[in-house]
mmCIF file of C-alpha atoms in Angstrom:
data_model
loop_
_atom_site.group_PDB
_atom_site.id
_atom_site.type_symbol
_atom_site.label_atom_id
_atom_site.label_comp_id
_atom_site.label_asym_id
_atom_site.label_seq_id
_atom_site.Cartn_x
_atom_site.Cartn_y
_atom_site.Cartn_z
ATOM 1 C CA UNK A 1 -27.022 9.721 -6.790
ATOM 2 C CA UNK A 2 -30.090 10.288 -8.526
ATOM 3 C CA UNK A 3 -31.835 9.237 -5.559
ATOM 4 C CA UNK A 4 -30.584 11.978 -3.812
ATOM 5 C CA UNK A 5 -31.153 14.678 -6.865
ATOM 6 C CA UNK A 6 -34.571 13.720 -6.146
ATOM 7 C CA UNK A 7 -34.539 14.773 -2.761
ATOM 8 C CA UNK A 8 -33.022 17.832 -3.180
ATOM 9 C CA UNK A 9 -34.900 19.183 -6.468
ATOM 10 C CA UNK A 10 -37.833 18.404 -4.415
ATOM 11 C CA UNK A 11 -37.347 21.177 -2.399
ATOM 12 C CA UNK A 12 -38.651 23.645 -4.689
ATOM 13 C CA UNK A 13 -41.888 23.033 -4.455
ATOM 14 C CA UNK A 14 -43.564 23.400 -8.192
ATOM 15 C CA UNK A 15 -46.497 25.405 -6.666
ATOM 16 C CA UNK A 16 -44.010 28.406 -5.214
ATOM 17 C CA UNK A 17 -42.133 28.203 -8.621
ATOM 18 C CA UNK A 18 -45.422 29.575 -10.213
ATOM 19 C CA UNK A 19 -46.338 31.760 -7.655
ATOM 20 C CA UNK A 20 -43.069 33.487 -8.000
ATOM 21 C CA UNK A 21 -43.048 33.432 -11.816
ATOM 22 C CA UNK A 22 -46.748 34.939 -11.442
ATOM 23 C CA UNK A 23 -45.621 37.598 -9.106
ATOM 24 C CA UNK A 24 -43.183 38.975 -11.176
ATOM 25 C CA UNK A 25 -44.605 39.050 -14.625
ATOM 26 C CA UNK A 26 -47.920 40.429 -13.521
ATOM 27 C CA UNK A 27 -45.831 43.287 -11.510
ATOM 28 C CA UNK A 28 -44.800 44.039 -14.975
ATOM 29 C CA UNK A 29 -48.018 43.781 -16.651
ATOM 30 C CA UNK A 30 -49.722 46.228 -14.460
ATOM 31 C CA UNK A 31 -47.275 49.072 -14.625
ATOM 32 C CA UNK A 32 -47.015 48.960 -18.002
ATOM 33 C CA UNK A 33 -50.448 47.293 -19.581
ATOM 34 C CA UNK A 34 -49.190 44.396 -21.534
ATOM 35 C CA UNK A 35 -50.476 45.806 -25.067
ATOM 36 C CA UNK A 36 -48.390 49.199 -25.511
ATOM 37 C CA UNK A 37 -46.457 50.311 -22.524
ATOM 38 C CA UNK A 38 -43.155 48.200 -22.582
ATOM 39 C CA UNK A 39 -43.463 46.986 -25.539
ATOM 40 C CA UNK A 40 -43.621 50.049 -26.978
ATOM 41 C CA UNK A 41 -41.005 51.107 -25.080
ATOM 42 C CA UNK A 42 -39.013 48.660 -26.146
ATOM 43 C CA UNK A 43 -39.853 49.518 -29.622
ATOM 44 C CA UNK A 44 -38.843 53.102 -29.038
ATOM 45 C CA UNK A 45 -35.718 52.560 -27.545
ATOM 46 C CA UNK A 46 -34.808 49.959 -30.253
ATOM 47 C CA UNK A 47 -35.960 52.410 -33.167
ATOM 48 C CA UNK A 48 -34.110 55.253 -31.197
ATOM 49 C CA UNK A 49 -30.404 53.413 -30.995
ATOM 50 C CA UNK A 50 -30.399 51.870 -34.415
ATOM 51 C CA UNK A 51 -30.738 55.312 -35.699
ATOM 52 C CA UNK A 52 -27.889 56.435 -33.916
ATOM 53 C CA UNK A 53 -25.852 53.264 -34.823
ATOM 54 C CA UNK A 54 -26.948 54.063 -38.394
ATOM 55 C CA UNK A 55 -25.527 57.557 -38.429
ATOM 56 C CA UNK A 56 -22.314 55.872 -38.252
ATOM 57 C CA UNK A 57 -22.056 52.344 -39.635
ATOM 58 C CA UNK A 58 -24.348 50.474 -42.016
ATOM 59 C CA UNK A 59 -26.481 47.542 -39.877
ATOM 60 C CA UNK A 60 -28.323 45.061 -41.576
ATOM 61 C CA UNK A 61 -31.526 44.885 -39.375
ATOM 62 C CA UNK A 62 -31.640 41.097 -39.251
ATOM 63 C CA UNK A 63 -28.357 41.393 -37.638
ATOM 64 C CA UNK A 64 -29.942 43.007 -34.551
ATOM 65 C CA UNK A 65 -31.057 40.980 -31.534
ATOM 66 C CA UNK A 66 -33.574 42.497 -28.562
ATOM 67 C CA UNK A 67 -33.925 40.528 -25.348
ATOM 68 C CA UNK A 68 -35.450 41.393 -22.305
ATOM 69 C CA UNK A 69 -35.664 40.051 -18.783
ATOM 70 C CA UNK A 70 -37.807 40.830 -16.115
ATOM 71 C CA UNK A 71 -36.406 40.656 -13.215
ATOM 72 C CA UNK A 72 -38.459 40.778 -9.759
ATOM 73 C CA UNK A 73 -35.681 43.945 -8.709
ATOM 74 C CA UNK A 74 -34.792 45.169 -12.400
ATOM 75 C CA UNK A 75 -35.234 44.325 -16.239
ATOM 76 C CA UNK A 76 -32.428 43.799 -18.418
ATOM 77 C CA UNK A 77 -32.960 45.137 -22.308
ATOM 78 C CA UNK A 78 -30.489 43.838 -24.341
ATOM 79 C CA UNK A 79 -29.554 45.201 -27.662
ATOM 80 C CA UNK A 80 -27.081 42.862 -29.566
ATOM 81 C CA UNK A 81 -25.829 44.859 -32.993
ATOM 82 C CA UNK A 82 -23.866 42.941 -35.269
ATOM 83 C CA UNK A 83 -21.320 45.374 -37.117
ATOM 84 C CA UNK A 84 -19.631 44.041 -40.236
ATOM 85 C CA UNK A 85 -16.202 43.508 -40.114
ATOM 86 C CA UNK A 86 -15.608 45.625 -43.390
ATOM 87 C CA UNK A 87 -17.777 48.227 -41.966
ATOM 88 C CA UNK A 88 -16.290 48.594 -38.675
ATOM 89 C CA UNK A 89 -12.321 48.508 -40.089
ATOM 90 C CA UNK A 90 -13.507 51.013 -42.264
ATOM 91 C CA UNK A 91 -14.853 52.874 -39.310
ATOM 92 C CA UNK A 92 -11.502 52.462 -37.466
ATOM 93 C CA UNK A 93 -9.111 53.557 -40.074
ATOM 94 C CA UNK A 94 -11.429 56.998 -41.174
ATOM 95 C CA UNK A 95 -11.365 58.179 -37.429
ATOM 96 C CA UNK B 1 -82.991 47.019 -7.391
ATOM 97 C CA UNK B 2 -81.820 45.035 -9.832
ATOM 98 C CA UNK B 3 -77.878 43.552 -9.498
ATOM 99 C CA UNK B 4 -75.651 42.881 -12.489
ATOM 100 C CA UNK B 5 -73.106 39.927 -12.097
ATOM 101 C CA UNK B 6 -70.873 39.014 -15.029
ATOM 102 C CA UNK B 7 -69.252 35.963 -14.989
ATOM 103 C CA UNK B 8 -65.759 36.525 -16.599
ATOM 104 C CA UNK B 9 -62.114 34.920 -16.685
ATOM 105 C CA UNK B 10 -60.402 35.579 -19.887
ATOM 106 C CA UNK B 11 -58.770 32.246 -20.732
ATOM 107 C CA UNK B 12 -61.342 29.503 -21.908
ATOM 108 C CA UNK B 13 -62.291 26.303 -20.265
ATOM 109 C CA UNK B 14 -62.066 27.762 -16.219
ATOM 110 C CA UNK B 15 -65.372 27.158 -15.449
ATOM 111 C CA UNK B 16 -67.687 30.339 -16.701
ATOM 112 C CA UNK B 17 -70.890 28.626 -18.326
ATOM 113 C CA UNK B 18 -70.916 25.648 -15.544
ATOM 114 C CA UNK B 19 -70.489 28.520 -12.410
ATOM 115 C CA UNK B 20 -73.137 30.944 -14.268
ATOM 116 C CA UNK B 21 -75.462 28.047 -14.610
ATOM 117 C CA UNK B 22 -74.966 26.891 -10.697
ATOM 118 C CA UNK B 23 -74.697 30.725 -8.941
ATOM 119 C CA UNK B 24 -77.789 31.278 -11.458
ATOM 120 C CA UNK B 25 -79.800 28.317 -10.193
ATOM 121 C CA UNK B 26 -78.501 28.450 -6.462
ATOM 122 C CA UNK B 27 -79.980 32.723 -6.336
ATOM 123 C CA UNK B 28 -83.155 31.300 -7.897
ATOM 124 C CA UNK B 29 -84.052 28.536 -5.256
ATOM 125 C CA UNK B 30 -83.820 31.501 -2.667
ATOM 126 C CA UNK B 31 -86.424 32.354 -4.545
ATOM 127 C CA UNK B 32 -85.460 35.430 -6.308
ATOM 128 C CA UNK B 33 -86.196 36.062 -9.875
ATOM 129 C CA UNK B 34 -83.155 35.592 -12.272
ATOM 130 C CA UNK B 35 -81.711 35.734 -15.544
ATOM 131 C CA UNK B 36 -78.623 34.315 -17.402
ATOM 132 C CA UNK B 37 -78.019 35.805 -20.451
ATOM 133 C CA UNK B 38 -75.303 34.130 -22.646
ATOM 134 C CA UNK B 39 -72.804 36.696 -24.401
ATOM 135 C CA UNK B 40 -71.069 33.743 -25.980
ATOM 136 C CA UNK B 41 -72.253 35.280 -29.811
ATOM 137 C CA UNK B 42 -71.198 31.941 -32.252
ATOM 138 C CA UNK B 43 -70.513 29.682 -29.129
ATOM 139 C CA UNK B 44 -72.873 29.871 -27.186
ATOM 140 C CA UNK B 45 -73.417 26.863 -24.670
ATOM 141 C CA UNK B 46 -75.395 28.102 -21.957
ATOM 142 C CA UNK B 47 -78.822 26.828 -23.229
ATOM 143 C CA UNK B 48 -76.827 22.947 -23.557
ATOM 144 C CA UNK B 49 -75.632 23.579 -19.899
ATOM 145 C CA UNK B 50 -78.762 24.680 -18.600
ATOM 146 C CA UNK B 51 -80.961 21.843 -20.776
ATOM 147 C CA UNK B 52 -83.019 24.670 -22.888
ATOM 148 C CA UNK B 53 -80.858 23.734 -26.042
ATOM 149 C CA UNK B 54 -84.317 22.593 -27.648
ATOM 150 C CA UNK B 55 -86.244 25.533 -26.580
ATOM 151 C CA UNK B 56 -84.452 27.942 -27.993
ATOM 152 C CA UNK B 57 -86.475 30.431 -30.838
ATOM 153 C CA UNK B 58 -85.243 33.282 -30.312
ATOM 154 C CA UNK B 59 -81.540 34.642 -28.633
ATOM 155 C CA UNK B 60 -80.320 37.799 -27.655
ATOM 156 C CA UNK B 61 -79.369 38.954 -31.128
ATOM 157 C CA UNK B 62 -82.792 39.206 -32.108
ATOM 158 C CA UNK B 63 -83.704 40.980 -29.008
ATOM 159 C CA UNK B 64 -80.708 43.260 -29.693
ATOM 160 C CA UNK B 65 -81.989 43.992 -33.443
ATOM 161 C CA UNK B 66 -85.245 44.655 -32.869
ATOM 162 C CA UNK B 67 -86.678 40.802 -34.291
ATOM 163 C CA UNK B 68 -88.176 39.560 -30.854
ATOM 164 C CA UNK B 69 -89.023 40.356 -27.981
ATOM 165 C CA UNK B 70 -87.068 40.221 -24.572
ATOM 166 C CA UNK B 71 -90.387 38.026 -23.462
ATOM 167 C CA UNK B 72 -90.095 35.976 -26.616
ATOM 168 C CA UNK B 73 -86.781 35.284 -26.164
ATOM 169 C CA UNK B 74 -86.514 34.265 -22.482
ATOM 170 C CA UNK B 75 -86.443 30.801 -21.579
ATOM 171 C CA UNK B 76 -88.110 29.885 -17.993
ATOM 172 C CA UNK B 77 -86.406 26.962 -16.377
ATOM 173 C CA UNK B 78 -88.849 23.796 -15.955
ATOM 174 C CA UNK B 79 -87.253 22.839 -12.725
ATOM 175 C CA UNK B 80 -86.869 26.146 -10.966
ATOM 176 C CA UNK B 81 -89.833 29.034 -12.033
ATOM 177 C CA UNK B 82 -87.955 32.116 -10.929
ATOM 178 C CA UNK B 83 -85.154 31.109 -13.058
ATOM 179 C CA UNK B 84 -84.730 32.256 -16.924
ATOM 180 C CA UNK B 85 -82.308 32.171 -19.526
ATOM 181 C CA UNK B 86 -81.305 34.628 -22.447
ATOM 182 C CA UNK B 87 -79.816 32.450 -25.055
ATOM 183 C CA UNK B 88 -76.944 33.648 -27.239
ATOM 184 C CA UNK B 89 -77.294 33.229 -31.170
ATOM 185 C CA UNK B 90 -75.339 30.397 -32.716
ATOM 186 C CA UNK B 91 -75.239 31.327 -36.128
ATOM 187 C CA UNK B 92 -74.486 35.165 -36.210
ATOM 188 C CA UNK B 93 -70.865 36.701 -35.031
ATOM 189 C CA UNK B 94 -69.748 39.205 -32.379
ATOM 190 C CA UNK B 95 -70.318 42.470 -34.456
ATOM 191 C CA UNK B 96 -74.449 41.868 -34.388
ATOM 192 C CA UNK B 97 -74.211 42.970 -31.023
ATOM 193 C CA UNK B 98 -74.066 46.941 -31.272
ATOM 194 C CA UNK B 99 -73.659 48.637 -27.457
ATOM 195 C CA UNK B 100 -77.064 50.505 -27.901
ATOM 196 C CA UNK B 101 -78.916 47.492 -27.832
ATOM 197 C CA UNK B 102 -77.346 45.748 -25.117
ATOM 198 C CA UNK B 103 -78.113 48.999 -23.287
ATOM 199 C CA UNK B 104 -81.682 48.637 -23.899
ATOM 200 C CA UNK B 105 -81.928 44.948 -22.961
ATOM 201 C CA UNK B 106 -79.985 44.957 -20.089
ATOM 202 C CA UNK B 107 -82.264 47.959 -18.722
ATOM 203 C CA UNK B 108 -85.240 45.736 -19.642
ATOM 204 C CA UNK B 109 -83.344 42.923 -17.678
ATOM 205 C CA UNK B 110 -83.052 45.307 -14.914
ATOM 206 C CA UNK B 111 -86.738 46.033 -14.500
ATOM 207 C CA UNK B 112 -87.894 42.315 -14.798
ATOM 208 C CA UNK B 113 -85.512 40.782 -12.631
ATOM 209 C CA UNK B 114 -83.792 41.094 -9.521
ATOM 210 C CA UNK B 115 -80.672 39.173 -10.933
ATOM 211 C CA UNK B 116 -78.953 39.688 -14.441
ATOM 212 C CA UNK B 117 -75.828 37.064 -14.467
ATOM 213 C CA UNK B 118 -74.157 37.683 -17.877
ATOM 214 C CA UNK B 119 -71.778 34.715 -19.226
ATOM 215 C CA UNK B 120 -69.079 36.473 -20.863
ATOM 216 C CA UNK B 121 -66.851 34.856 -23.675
ATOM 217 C CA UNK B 122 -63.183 34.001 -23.356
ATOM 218 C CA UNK B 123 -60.960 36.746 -24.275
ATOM 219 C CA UNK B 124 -60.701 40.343 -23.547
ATOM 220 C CA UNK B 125 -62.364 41.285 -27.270
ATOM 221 C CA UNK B 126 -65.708 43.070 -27.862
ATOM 222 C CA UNK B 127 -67.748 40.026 -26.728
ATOM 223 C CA UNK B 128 -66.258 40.185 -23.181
ATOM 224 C CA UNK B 129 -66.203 43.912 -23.013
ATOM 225 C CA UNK B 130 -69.363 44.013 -23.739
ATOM 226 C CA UNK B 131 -70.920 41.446 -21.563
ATOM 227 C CA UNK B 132 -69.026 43.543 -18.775
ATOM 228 C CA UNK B 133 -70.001 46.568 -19.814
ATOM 229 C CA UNK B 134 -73.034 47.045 -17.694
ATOM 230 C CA UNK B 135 -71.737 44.917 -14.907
ATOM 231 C CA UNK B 136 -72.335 46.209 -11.011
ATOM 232 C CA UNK B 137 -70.377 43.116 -9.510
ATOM 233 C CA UNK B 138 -68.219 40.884 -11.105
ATOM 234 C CA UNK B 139 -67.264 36.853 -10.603
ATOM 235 C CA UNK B 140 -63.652 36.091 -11.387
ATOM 236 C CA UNK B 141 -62.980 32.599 -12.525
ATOM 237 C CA UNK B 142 -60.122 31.258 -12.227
ATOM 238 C CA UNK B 143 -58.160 28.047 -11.825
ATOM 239 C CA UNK B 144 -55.177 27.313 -9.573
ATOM 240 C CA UNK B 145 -53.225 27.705 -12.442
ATOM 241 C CA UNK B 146 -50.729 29.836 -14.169
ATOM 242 C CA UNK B 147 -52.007 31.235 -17.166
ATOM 243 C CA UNK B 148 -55.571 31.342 -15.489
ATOM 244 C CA UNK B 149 -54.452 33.377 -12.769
ATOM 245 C CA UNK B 150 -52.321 35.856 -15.465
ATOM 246 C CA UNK B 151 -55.436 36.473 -17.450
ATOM 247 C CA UNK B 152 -57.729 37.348 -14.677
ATOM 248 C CA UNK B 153 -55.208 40.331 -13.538
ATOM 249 C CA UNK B 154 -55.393 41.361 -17.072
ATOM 250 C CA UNK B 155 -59.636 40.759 -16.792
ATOM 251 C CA UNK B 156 -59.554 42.354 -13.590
ATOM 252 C CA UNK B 157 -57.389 45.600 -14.851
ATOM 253 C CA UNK B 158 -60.430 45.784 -17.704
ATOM 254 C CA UNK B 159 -62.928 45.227 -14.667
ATOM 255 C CA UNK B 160 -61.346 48.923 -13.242
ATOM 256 C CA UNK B 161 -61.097 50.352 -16.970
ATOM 257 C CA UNK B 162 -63.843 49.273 -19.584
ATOM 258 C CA UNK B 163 -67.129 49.335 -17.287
ATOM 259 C CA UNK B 164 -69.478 51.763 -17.126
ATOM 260 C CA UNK B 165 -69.206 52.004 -13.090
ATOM 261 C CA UNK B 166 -65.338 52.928 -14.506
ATOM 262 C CA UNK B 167 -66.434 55.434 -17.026
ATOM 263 C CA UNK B 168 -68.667 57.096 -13.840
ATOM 264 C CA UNK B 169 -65.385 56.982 -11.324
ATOM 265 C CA UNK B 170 -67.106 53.811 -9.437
ATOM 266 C CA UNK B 171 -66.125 50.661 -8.747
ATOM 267 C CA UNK B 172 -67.365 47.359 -10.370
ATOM 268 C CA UNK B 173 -67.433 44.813 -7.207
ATOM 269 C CA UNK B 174 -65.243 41.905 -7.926
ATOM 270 C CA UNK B 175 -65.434 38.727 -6.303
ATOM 271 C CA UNK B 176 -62.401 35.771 -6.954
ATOM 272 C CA UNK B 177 -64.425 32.677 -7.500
ATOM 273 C CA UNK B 178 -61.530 29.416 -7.731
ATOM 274 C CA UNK B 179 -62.968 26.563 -9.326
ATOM 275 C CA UNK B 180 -61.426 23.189 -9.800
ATOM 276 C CA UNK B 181 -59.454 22.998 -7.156
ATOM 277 C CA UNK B 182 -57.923 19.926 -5.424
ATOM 278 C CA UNK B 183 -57.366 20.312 -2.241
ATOM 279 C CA UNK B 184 -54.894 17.334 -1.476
ATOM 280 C CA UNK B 185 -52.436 18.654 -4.316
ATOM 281 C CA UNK B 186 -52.411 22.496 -2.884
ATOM 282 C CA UNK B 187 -51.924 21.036 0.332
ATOM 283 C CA UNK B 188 -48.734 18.708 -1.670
ATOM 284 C CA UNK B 189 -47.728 22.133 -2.988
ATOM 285 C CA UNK B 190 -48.189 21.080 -6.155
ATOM 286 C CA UNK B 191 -51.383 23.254 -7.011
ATOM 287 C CA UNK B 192 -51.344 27.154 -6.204
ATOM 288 C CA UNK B 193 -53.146 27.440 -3.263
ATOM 289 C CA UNK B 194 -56.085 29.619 -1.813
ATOM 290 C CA UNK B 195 -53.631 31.884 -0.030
ATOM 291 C CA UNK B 196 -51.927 31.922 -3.198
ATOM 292 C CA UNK B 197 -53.980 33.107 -5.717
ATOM 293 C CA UNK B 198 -55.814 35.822 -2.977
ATOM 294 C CA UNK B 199 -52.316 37.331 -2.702
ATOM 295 C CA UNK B 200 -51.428 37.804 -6.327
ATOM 296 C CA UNK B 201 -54.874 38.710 -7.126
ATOM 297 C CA UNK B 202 -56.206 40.962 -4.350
ATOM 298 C CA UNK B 203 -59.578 40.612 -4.581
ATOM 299 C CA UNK B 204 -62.037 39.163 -2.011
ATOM 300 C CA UNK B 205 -62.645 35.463 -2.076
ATOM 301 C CA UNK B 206 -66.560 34.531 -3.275
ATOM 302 C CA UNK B 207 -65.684 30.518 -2.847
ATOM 303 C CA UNK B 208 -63.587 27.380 -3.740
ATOM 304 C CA UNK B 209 -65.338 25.020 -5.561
ATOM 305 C CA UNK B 210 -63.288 21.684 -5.822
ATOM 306 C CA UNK B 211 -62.707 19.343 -8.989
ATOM 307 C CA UNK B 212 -65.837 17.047 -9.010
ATOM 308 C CA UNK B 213 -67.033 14.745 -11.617
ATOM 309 C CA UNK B 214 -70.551 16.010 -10.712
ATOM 310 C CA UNK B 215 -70.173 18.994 -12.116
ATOM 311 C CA UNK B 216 -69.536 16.920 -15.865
ATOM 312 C CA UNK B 217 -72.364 14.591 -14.347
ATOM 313 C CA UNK B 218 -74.669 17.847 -14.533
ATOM 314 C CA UNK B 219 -73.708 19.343 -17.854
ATOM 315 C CA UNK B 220 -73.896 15.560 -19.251
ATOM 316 C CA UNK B 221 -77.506 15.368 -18.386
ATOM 317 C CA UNK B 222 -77.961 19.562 -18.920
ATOM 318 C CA UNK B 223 -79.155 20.695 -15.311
ATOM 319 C CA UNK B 224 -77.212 23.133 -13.421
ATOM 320 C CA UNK B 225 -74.770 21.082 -10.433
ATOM 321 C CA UNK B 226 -76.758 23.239 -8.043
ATOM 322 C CA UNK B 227 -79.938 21.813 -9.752
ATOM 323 C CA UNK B 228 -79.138 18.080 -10.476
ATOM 324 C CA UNK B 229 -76.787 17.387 -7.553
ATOM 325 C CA UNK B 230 -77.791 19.891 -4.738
ATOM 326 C CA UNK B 231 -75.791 18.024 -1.882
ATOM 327 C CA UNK B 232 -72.426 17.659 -3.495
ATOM 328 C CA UNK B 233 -69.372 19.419 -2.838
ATOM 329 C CA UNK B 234 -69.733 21.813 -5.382
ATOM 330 C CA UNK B 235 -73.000 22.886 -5.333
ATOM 331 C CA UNK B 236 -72.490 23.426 -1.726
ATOM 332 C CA UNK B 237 -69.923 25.740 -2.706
ATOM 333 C CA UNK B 238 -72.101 27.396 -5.270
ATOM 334 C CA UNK B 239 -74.630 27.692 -2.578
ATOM 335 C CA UNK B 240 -72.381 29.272 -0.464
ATOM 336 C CA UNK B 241 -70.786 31.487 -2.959
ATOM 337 C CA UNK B 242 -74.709 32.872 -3.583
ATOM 338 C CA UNK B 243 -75.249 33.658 -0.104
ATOM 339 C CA UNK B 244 -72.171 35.956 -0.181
ATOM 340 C CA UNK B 245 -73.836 37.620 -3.236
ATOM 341 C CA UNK B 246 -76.354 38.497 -1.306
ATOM 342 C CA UNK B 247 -74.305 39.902 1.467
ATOM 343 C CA UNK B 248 -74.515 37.354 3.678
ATOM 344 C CA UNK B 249 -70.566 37.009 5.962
ATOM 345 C CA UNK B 250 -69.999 33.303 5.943
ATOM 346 C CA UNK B 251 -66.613 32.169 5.848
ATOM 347 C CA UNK B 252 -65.109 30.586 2.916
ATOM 348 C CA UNK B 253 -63.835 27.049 3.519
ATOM 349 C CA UNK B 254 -62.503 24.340 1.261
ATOM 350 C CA UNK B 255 -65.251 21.551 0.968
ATOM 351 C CA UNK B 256 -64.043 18.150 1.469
ATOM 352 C CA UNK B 257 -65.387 15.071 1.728
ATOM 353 C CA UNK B 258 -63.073 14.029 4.855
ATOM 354 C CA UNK B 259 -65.564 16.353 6.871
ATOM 355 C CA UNK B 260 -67.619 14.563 9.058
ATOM 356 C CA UNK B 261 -71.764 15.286 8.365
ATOM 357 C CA UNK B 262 -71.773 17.468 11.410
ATOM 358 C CA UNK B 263 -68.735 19.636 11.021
ATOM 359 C CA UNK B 264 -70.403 20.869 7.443
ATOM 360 C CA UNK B 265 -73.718 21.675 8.998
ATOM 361 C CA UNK B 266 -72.006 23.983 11.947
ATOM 362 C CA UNK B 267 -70.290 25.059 9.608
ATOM 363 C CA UNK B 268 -73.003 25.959 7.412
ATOM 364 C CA UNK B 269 -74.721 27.326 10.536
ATOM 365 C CA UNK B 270 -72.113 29.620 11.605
#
């Protein structure tokens, strides 16, 4: 079986692998300039949605993931807020 | 008219010293009169490359401050007459160099030669900006390689934004120079290949100069691979890549050794 794992993995060639991972990152870099614009984007829109979150719930800020992928199509920005359990029954029960 | 080349990359270890050194040496046997300056402040290795390391007195620091001058400083090659070297200094850091005095010795360059090939640093810091600065044309170097080919977009978007050609609304002339490359693994798809690289980059192709122990054979025994080994594959493809510099239309092919004796010279004759 692993014989033919080999055979098939093969197939994708390691040289297009990079050109496609170069393609896409560097279509990234040069729209936005790799030292401010997305990452300060990303810093906006982070600083921008905990403040809203804050208005309503308390957040501790370690509890708060940001992940990105770039896509070749689209990028994903995912903010992952942990809400305390207290916090957010609390939340429930005053509304 | 004087022509400004740097010789620029970003990431370390492509190939910047060892290409300046050959194109430098290669534009000098056609017997024009050149200069490589070394912009490597701290690290400089040009002068070990080129076999001046012992000659050095004064570097472009001094020059820069007002200590020496540019005639003092210049080292003339023993093998090649019409070939000099501006030595970097070893001892002081970046922030000697201010921008006025590169200015000034770079229009001194101008007037005493008709080739100033500037070996920038890695990185896209001060050092490299400022060995770009004053640039007219630019050499790429890069290796078939991922991070190699990521930081010469990023060199090549500073290329179009920190020159002074920028600052006037002109364009610096930039020329993809791939060095290192194996021909037998592209071909395995296992290396980036030419076609590669040209499509991610965009720029036009200067030449392909293949791995070659002769090219660690030259810098062993400090003589430019143009110099010490004239008729191997990579100083062919230096010699090439200088004719383009001076405007000549040859086309770019991958040296190999496979090619018969007489292919190569039509080749070279086309």
């Amino acid at each position: 079986m692993s014989f033919l794992a080999n055979i098939f993995a093969r197939r994708q060639q390691s040289s297009s692998v990079a050109k496609d991972r170069l393609q896409i990152l560097l279509a990234h870099e040069r729209s936005t300039g790799s030292d401010t614009g997305e990452s300060d984007l990303i810093r906006q829109l982070h600083k921008e949605i905990m403040e809203v979150i804050a208005r309503h719930v308390a957040v501790d800020q370690d509890k708060v993931q940001i992940k990105v992928d770039r896509g070749s199509g689209c990028s994903m920005l995912e903010i992952d807020v942990e809400v305390p359990q207290e916090l957010s029954g609390k939340r429930v029960s005053s509304s | 008219m004087a022509k400004v080349l740097v010789v620029t990359s970003g990431k370390g270890g492509v190939g910047k010293t060892t290409s300046t050194a050959a194109l430098g040496a290669a534009l000098a046997q056609s017997g024009q009169n050149v200069v490589v300056v070394d912009f490597d402040v701290g690290l400089r290795n040009l002068d070990l490359v080129m076999g001046a390391e012992r000659r050095v007195v004064f570097d472009l620091i001094n020059v820069v401050q007002g200590d020496a001058r540019l005639s003092q400083a210049l080292i003339r090659d023993k093998r090649c007459e019409t070939l000099s070297i501006l030595p970097a200094s070893q001892t002081r850091d970046k922030d000697a160099l201010t921008s006025e005095g590169v200015a000034r010795v770079m229009d001194e360059l101008r007037e005493k030669f008709d080739w100033v090939i500037c070996d920038s640093p890695a990185g896209i810091e001060r050092g490299a900006q400022l060995a770009m600065y004053h640039a007219d044309m630019a050499v790429i170097v890069t290796n078939p390689e991922v991070s190699s080919v990521r930081d010469s977009d990023r060199i090549i978007g500073l290329l179009d934004s920190k020159t002074q050609k920028a600052e006037r609304g002109e364009k610096v002339d930039k020329h993809l120079l791939l060095t290192r490359y194996d021909p037998a693994r592209a071909a395995r798809k296992e290396m980036l290949s030419v076609e590669d690289v040209l499509e991610i980059l965009s720029i036009p192709l200067l030449g392909i100069v293949p791995e070659s122990e002769d090219v660690l054979k030259s810098s062993n025994v400090g003589a430019p691979v143009t110099l010490a080994a004239p008729s191997s594959l990579p100083a062919r493809a230096y010699f090439e890549a200088a004719r383009r510099l001076n405007g000549e239309k040859l086309d770019v092919s991958v040296p190999t050794e496979k090619r018969g004796f007489f292919d190569w010279l039509f080749k070279r004759d086309a």
